[in-house]
mmCIF file with all atom_site columns, C-alpha atoms in Angstrom:
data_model
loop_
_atom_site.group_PDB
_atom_site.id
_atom_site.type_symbol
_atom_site.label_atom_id
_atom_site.label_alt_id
_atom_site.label_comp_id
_atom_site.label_asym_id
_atom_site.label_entity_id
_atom_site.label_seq_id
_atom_site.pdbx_PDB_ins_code
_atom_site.Cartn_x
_atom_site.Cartn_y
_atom_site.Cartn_z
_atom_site.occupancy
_atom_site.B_iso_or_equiv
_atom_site.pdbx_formal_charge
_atom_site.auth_seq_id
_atom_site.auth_comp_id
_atom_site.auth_asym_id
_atom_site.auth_atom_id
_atom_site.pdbx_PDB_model_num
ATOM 1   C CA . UNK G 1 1   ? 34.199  24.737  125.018 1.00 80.00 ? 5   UNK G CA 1
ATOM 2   C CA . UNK G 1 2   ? 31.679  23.484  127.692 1.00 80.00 ? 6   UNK G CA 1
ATOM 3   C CA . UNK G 1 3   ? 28.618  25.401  126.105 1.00 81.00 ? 7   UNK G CA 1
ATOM 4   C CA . UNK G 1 4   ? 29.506  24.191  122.553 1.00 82.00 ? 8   UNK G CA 1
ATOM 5   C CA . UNK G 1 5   ? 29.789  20.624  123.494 1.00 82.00 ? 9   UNK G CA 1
ATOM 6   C CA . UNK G 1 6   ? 26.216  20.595  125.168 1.00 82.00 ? 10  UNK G CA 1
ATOM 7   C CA . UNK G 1 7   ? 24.950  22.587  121.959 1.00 81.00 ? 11  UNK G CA 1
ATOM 8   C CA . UNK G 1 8   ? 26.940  19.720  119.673 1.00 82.00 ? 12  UNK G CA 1
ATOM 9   C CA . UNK G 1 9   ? 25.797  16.841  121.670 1.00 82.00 ? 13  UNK G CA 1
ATOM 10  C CA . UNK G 1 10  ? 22.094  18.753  121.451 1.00 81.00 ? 14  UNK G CA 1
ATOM 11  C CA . UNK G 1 11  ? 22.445  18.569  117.780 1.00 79.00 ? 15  UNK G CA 1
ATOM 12  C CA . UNK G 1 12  ? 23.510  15.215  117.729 1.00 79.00 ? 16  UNK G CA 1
ATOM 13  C CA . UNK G 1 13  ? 20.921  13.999  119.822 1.00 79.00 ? 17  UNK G CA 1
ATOM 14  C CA . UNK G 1 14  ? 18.099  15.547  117.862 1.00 79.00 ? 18  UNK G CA 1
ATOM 15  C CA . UNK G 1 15  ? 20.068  14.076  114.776 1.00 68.00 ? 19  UNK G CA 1
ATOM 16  C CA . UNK G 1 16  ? 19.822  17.984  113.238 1.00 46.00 ? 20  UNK G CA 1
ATOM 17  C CA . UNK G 1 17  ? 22.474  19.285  110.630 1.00 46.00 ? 21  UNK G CA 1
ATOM 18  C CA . UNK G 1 18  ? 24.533  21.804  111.470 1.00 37.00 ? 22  UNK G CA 1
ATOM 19  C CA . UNK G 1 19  ? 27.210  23.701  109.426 1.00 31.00 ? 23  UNK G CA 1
ATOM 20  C CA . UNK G 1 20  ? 30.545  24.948  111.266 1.00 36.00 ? 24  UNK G CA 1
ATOM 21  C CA . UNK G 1 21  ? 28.811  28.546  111.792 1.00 34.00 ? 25  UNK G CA 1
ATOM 22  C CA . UNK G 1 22  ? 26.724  28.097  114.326 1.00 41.00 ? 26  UNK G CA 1
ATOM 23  C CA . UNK G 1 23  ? 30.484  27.843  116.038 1.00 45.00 ? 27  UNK G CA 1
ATOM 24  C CA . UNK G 1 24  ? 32.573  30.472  114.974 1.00 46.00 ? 28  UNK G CA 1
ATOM 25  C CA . UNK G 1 25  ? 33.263  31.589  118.345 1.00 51.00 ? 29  UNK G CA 1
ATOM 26  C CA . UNK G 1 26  ? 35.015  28.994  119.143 1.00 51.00 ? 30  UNK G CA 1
ATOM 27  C CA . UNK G 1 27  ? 37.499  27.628  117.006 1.00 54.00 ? 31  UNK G CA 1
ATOM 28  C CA . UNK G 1 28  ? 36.531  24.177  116.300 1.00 55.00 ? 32  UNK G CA 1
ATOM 29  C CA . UNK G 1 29  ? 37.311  21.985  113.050 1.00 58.00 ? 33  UNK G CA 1
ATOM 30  C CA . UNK G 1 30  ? 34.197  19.384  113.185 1.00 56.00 ? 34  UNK G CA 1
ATOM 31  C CA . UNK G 1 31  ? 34.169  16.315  111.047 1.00 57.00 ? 35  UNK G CA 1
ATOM 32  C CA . UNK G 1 32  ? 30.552  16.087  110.488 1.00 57.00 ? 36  UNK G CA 1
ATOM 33  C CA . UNK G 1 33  ? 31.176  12.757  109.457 1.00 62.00 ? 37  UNK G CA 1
ATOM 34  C CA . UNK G 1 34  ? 32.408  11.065  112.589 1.00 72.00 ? 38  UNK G CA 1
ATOM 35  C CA . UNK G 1 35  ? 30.928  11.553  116.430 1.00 78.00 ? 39  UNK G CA 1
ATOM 36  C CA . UNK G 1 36  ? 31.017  15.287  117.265 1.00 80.00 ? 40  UNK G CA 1
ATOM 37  C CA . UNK G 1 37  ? 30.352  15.162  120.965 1.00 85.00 ? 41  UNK G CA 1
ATOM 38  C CA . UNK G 1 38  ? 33.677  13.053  120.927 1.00 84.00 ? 42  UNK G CA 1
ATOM 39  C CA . UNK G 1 39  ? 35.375  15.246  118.792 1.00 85.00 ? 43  UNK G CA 1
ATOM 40  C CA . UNK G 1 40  ? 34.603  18.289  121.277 1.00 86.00 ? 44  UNK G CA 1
ATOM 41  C CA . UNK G 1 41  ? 35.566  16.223  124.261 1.00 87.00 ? 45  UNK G CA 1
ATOM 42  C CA . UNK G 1 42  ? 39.235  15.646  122.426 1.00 88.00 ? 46  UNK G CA 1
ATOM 43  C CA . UNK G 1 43  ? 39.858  19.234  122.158 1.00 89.00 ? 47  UNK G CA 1
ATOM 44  C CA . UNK G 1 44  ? 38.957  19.424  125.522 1.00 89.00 ? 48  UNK G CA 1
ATOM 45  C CA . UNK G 1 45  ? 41.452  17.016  126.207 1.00 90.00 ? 49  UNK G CA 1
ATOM 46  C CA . UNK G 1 46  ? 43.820  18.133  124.701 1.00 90.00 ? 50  UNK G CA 1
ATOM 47  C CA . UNK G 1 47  ? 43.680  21.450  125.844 1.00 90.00 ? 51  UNK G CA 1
ATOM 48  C CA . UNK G 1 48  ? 43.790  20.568  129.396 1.00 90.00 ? 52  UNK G CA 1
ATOM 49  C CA . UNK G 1 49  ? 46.977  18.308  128.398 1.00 90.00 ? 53  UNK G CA 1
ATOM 50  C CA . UNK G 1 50  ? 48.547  21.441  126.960 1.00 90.00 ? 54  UNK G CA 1
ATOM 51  C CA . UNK G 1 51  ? 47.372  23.896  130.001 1.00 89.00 ? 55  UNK G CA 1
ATOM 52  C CA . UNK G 1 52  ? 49.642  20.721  132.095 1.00 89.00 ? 56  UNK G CA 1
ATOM 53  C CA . UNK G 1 53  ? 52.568  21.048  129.455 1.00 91.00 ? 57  UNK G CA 1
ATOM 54  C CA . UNK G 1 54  ? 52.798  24.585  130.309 1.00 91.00 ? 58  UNK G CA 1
ATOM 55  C CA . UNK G 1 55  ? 52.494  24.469  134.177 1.00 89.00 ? 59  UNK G CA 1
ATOM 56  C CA . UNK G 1 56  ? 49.498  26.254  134.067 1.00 89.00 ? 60  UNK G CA 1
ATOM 57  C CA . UNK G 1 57  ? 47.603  23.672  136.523 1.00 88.00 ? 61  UNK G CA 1
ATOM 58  C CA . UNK G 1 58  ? 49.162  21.013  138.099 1.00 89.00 ? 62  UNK G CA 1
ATOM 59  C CA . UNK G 1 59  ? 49.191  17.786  137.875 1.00 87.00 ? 63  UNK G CA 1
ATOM 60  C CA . UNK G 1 60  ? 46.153  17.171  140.342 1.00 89.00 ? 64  UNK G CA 1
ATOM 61  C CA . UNK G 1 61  ? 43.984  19.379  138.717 1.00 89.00 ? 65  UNK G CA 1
ATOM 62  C CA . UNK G 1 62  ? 44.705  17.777  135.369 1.00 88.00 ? 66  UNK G CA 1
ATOM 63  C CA . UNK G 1 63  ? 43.172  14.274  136.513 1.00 90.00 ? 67  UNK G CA 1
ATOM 64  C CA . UNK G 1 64  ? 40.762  16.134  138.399 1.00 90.00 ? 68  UNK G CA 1
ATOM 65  C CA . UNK G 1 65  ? 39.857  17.851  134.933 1.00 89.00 ? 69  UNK G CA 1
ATOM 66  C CA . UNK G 1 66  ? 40.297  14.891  132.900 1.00 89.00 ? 70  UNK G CA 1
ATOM 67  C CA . UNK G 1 67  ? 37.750  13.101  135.366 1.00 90.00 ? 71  UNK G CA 1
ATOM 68  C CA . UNK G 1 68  ? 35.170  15.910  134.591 1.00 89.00 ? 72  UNK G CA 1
ATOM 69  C CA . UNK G 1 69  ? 35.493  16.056  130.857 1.00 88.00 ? 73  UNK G CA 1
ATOM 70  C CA . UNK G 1 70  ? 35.492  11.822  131.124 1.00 91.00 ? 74  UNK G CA 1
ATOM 71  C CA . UNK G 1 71  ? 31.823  12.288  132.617 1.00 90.00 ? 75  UNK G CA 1
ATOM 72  C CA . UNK G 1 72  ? 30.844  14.139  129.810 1.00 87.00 ? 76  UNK G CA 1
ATOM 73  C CA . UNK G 1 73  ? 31.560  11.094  127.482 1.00 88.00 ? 77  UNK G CA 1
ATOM 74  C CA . UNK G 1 74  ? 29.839  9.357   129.928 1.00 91.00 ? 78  UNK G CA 1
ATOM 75  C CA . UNK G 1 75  ? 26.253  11.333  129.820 1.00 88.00 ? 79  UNK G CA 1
ATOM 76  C CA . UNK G 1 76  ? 26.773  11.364  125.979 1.00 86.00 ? 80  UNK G CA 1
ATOM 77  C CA . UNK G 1 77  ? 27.053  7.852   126.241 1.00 86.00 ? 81  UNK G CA 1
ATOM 78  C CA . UNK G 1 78  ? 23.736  7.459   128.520 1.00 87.00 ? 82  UNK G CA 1
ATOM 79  C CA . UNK G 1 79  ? 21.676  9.914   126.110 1.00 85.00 ? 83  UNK G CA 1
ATOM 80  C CA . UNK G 1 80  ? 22.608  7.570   123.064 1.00 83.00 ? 84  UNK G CA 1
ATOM 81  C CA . UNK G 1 81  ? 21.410  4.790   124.703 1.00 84.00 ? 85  UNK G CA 1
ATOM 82  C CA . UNK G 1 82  ? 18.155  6.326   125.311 1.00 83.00 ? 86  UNK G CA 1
ATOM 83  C CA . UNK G 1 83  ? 17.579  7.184   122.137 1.00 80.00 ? 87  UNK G CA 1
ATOM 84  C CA . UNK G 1 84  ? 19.113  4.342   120.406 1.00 77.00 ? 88  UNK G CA 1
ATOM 85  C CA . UNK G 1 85  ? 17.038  1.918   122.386 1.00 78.00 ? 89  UNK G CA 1
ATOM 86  C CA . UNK G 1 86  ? 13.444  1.529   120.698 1.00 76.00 ? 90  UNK G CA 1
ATOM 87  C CA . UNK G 1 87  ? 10.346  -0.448  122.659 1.00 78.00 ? 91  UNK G CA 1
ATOM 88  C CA . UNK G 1 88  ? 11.133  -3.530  120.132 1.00 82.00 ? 92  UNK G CA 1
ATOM 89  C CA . UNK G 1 89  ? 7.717   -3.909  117.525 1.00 85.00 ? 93  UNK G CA 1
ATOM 90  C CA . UNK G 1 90  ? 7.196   -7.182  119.047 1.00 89.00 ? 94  UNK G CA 1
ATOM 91  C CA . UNK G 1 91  ? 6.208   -5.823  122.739 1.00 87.00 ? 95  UNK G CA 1
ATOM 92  C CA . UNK G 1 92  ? 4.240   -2.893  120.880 1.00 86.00 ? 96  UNK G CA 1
ATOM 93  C CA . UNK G 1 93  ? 2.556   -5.026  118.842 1.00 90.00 ? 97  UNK G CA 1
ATOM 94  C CA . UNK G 1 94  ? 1.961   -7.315  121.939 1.00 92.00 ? 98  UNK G CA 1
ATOM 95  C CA . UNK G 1 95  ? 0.510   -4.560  124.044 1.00 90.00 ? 99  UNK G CA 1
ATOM 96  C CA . UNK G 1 96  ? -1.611  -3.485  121.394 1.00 90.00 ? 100 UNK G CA 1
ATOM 97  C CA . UNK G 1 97  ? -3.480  -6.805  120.703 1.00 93.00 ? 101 UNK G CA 1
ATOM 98  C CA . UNK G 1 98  ? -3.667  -7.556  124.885 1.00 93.00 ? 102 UNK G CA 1
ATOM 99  C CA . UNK G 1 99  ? -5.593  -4.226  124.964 1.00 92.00 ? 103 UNK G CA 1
ATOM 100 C CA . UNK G 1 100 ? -7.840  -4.958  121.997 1.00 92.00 ? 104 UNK G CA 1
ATOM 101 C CA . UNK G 1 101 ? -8.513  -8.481  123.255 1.00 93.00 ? 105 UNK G CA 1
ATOM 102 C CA . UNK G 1 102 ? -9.017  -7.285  126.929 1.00 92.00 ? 106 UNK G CA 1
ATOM 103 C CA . UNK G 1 103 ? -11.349 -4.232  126.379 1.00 91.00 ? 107 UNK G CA 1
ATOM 104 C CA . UNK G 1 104 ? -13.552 -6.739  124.148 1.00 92.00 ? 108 UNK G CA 1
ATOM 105 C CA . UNK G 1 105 ? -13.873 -9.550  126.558 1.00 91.00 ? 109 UNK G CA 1
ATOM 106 C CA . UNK G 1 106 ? -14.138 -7.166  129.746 1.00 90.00 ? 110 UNK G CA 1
ATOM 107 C CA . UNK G 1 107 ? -17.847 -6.567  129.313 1.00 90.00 ? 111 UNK G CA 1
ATOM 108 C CA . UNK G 1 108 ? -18.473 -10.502 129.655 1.00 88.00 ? 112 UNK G CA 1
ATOM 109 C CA . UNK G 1 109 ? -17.287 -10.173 133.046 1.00 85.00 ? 113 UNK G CA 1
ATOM 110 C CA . UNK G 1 110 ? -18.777 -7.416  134.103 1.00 84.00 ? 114 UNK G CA 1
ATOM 111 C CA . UNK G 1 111 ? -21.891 -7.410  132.797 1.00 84.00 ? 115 UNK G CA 1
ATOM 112 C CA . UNK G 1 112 ? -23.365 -9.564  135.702 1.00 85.00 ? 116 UNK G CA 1
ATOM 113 C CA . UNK G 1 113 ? -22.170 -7.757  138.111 1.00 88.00 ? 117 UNK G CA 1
ATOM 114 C CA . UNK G 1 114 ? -22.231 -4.271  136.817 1.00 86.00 ? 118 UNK G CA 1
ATOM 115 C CA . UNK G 1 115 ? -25.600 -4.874  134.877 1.00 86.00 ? 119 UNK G CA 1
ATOM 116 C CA . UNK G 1 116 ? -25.519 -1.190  132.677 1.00 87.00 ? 120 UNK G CA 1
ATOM 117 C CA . UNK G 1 117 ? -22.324 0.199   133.811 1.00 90.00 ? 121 UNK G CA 1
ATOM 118 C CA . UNK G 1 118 ? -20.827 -2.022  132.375 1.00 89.00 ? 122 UNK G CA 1
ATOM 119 C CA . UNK G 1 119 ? -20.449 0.240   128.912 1.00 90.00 ? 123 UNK G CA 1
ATOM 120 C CA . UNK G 1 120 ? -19.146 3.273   130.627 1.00 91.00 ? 124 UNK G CA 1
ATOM 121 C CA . UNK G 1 121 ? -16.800 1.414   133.186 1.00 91.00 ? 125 UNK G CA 1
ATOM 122 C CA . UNK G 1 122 ? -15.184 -0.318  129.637 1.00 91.00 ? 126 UNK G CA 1
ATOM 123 C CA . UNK G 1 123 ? -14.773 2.928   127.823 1.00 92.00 ? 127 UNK G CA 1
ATOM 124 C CA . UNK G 1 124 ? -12.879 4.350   130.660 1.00 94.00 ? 128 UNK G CA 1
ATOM 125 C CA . UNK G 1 125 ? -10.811 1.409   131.063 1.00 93.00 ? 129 UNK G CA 1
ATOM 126 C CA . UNK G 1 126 ? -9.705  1.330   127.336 1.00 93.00 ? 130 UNK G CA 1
ATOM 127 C CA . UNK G 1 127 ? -9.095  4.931   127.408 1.00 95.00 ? 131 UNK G CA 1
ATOM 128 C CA . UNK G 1 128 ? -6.371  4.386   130.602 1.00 94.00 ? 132 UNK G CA 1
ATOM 129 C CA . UNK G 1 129 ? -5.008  1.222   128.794 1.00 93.00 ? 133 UNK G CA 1
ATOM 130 C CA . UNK G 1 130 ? -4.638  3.418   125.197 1.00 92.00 ? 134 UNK G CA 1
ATOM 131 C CA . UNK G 1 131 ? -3.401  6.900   126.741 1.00 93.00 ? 135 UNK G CA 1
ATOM 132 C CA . UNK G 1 132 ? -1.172  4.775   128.408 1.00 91.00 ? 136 UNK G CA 1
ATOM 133 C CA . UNK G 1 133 ? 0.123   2.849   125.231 1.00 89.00 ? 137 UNK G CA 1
ATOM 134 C CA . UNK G 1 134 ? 0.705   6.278   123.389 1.00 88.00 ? 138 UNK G CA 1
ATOM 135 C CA . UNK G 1 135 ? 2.410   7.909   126.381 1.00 86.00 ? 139 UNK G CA 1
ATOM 136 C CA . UNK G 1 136 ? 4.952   5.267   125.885 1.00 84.00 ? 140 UNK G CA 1
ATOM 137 C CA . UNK G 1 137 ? 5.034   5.855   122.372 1.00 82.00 ? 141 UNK G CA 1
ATOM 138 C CA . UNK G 1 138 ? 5.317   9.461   123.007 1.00 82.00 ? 142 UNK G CA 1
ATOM 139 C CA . UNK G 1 139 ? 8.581   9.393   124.683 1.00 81.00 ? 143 UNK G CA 1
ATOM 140 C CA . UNK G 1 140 ? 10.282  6.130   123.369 1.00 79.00 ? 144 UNK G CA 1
ATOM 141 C CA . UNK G 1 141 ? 12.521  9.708   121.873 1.00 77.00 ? 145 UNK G CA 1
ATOM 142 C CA . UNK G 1 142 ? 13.142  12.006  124.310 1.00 83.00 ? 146 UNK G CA 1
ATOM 143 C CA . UNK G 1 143 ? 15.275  14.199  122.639 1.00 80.00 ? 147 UNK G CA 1
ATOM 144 C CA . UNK G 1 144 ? 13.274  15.468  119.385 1.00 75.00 ? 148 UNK G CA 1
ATOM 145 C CA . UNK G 1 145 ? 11.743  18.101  118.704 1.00 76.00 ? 149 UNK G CA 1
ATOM 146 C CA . UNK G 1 146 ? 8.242   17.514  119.894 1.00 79.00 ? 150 UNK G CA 1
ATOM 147 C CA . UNK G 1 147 ? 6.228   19.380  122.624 1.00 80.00 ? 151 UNK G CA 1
ATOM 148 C CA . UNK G 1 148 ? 6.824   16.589  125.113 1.00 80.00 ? 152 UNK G CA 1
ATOM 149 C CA . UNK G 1 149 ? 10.540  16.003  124.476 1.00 83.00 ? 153 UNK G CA 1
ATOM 150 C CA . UNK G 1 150 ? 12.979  17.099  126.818 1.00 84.00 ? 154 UNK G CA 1
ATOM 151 C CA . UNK G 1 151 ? 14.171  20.569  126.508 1.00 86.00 ? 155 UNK G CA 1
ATOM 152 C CA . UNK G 1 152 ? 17.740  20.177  125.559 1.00 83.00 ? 156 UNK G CA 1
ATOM 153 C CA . UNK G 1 153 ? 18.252  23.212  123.285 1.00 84.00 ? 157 UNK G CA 1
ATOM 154 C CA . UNK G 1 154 ? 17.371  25.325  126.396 1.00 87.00 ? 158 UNK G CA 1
ATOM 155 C CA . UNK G 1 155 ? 19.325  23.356  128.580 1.00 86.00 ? 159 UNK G CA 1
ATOM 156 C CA . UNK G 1 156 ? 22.503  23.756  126.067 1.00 86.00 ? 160 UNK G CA 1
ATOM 157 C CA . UNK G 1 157 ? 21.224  27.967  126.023 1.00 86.00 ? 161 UNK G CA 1
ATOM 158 C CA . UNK G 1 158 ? 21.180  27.927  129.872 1.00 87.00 ? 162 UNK G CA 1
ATOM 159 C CA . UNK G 1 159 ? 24.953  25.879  130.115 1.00 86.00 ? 163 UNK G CA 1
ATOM 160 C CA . UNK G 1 160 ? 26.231  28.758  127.754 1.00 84.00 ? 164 UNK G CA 1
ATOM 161 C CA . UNK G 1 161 ? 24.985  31.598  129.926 1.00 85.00 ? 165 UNK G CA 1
ATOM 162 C CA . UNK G 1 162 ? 25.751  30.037  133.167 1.00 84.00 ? 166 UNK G CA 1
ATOM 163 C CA . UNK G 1 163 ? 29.471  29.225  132.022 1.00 82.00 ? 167 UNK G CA 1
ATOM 164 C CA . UNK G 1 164 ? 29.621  32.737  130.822 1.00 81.00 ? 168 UNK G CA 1
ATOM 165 C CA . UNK G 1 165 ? 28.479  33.838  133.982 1.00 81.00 ? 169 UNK G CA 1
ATOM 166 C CA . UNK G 1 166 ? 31.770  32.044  135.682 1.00 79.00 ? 170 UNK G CA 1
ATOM 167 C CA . UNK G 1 167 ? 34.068  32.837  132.922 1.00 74.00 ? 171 UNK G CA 1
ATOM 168 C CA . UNK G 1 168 ? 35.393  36.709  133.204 1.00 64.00 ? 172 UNK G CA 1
#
């Protein structure tokens, strides 16, 4: 169940679709409705609670376990509050009228000092005060689907093999 909760909580970080097939090898009843990572982590749960009901780990490794699967909630957590935490309109709007304003009045200052320069040293100032406005804009969402996003459907693929790996 570890692989298919980091491809769930993939999916529900890149806010993508997905019907019950892309589980069937593990049997799972999602209510696409409701928080899926969460759901996941229950049957987790649960079947750790019913591994302790049979005395097939003890009760150590139980809060051990649950401690593990906890942290999972956790990181979900974390990751939703990255994504669900915009750079507010008013400090983007802000930013872009300080650079505007700045990159005008910049050759009034250095004009005297920098005589024809001046032009060229501007340009290249704007340029490192835009690239780094659209950087920002560029990952305010780390998890989509765009080239600089973080990789999390290969990080979900490399959880499944690795866990496989352990698993006999």
């Amino acid at each position: 169940m570890i692989p298919t909760y980091a491809a769930v909580l993939h999916q529900h970080l890149s806010n993508i679709e997905t019907s019950l097939q892309l589980f069937d090898d593990v049997d799972l009843e999602i209510d696409h409705h409701s928080h899926k990572p969460n759901q996941v982590a229950k049957k987790m749960f649960q079947k750790i609670n019913d591994l302790y009901e049979d005395q097939k780990i003890s009760g150590d490794q139980l809060i051990i376990l649950n401690a593990e699967i906890q942290s999972f909630t956790d990181i979900c957590g974390a990751c939703e509050r990255i994504k669900n935490t915009p750079i507010p309109y008013s400090y983007s709007a802000f930013i872009k009228k300080f650079i505007f304003f700045y990159v005008m009045t910049l050759p009034f200052g250095y004009s005297f000092s920098l005589g024809y320069y001046t032009a060229p040293v501007v340009v290249f100032i704007f340029y490192v005060l835009a690239s780094l406005e659209l950087i920002a804009e560029e990952i305010e969402d780390p998890f989509g689907g765009d080239a600089n996003d973080l990789p999390t459907q290969k990080i979900a693929e490399n959880i499944k093999k690795h866990v496989g790996e352990l698993m006999p």
